[in-house]
mmCIF file of C-alpha atoms in Angstrom:
data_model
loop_
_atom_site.group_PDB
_atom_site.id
_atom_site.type_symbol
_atom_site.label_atom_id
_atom_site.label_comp_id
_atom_site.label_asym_id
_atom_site.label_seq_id
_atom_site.Cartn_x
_atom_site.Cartn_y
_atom_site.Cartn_z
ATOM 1 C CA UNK A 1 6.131 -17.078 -3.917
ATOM 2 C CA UNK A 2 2.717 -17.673 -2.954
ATOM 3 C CA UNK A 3 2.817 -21.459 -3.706
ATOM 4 C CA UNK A 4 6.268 -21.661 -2.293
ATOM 5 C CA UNK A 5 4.679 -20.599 1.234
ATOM 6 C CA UNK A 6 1.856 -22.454 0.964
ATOM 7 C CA UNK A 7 2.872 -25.416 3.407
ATOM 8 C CA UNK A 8 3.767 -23.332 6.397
ATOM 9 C CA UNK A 9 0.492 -21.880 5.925
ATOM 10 C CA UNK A 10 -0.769 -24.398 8.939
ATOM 11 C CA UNK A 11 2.533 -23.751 10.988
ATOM 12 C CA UNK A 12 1.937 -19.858 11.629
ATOM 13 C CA UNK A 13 -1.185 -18.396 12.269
ATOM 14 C CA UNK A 14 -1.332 -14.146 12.419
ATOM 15 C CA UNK A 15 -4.029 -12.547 13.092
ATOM 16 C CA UNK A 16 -5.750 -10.601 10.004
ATOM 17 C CA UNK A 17 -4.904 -6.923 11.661
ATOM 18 C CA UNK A 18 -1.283 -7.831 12.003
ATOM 19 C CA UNK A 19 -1.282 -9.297 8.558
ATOM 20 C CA UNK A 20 -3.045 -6.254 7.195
ATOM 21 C CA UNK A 21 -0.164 -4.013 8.448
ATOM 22 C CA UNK A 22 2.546 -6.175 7.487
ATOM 23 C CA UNK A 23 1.401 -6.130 4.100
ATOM 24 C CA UNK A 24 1.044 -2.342 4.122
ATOM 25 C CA UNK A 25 4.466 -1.958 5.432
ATOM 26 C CA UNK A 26 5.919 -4.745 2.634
ATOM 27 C CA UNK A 27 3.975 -3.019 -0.589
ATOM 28 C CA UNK A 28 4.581 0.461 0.667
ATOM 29 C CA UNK A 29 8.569 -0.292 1.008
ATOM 30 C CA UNK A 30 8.080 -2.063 -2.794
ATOM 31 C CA UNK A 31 6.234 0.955 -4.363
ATOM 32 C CA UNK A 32 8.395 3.650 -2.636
ATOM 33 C CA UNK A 33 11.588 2.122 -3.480
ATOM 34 C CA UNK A 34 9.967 1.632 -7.436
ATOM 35 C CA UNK A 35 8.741 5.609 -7.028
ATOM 36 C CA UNK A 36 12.152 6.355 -4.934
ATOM 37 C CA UNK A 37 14.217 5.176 -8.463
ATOM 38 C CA UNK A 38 11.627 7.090 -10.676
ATOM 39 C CA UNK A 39 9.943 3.889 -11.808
ATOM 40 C CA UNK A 40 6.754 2.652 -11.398
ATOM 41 C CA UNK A 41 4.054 -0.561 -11.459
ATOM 42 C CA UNK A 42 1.762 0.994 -13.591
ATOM 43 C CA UNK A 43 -1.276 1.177 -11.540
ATOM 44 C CA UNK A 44 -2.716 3.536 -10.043
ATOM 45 C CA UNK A 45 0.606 4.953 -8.235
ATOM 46 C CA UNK A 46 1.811 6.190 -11.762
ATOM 47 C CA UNK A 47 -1.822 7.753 -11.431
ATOM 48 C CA UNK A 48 -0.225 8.977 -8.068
ATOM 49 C CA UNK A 49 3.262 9.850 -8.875
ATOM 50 C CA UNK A 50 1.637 12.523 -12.225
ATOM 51 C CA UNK A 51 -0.406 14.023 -9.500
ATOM 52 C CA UNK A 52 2.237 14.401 -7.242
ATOM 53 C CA UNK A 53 4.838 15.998 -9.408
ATOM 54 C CA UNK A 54 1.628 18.581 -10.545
ATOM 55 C CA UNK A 55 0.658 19.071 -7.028
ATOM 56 C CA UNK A 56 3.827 18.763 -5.217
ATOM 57 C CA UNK A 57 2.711 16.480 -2.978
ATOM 58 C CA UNK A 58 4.261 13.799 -1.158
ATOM 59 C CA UNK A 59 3.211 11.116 -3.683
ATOM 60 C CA UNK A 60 2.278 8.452 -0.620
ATOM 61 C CA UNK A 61 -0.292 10.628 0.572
ATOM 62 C CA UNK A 62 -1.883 11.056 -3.002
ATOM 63 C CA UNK A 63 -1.867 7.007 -3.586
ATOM 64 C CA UNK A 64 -3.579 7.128 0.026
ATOM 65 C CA UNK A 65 -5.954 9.062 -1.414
ATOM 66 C CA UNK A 66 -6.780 7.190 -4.804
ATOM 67 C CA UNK A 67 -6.174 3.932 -2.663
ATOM 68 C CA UNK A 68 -9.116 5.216 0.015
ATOM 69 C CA UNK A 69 -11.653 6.261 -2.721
ATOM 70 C CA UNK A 70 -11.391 3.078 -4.331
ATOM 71 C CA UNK A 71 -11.885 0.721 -0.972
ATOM 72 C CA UNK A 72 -14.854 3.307 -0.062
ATOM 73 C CA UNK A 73 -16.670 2.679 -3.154
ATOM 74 C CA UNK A 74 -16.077 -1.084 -3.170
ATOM 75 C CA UNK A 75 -16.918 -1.147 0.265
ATOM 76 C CA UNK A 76 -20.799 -1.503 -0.181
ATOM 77 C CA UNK A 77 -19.288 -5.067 -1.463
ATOM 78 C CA UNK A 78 -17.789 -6.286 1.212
ATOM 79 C CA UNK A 79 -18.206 -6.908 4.512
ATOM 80 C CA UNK A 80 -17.288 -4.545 7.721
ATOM 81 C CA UNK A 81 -14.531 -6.228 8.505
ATOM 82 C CA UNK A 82 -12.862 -6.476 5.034
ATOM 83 C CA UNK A 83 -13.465 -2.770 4.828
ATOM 84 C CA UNK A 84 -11.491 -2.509 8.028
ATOM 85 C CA UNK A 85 -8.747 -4.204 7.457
ATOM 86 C CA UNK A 86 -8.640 -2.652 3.692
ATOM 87 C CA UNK A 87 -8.127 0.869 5.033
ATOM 88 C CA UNK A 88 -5.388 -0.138 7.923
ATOM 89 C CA UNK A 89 -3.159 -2.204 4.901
ATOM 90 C CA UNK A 90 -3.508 1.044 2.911
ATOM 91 C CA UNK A 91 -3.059 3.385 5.571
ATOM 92 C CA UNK A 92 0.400 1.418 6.075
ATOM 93 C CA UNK A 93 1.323 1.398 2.071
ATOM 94 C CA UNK A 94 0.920 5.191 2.448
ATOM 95 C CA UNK A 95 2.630 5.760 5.116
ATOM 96 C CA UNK A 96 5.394 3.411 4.417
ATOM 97 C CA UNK A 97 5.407 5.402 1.068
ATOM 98 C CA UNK A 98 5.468 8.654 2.361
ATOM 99 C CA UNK A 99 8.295 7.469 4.129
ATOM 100 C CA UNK A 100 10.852 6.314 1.362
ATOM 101 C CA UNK A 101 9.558 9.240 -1.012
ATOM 102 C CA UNK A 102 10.269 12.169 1.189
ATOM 103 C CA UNK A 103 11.556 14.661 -0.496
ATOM 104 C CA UNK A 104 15.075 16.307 1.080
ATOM 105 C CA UNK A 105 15.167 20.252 0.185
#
């Protein structure tokens, strides 16, 4: 898909904290329609959806977690910004996955 883009890469220009939450939104939909239909990409949101069925907790708010902890600890790599617009992207996949995975009781 990537490639496919690629030439209207110079027609549209978004700014990175726009992108950021667009991409949030589009993996959190992916992973909490996967997690909605019990299946899963086998990172760390099976991680997440384990600890949520232990915990009961909604599992977008434990891949927030997990998600958090690892930008923190990578972010003596990178720079401010990166680190920035790392947390708002998965800020949005959480939310977005929070979202799709709420549980109705």
């Amino acid at each position: 898909m990537i490639d496919l883009f690629k030439p209207l890469r110079t027609l549209l220009h978004i700014d990175p904290m726009i992108s950021s939450v667009i991409g949030g939104i589009f993996v959190g939909i992916g992973i909490g329609l996967m997690l909605r239909f019990e299946t899963s990409t086998g990172g760390t949101d099976l991680l997440a959806q384990f600890i949520s069925d232990k915990l009961l907790i909604n599992v977008g708010i434990v891949i927030f977690v997990i998600d958090a902890a690892v930008v923190c600890l990578g972010g003596i790599f990178i720079s401010q910004k990166t680190l920035l617009l790392s947390i708002v992207t998965i800020l949005c996949v959480g939310i977005t996955t929070s979202v799709l995975t709420k549980r109705h009781t």
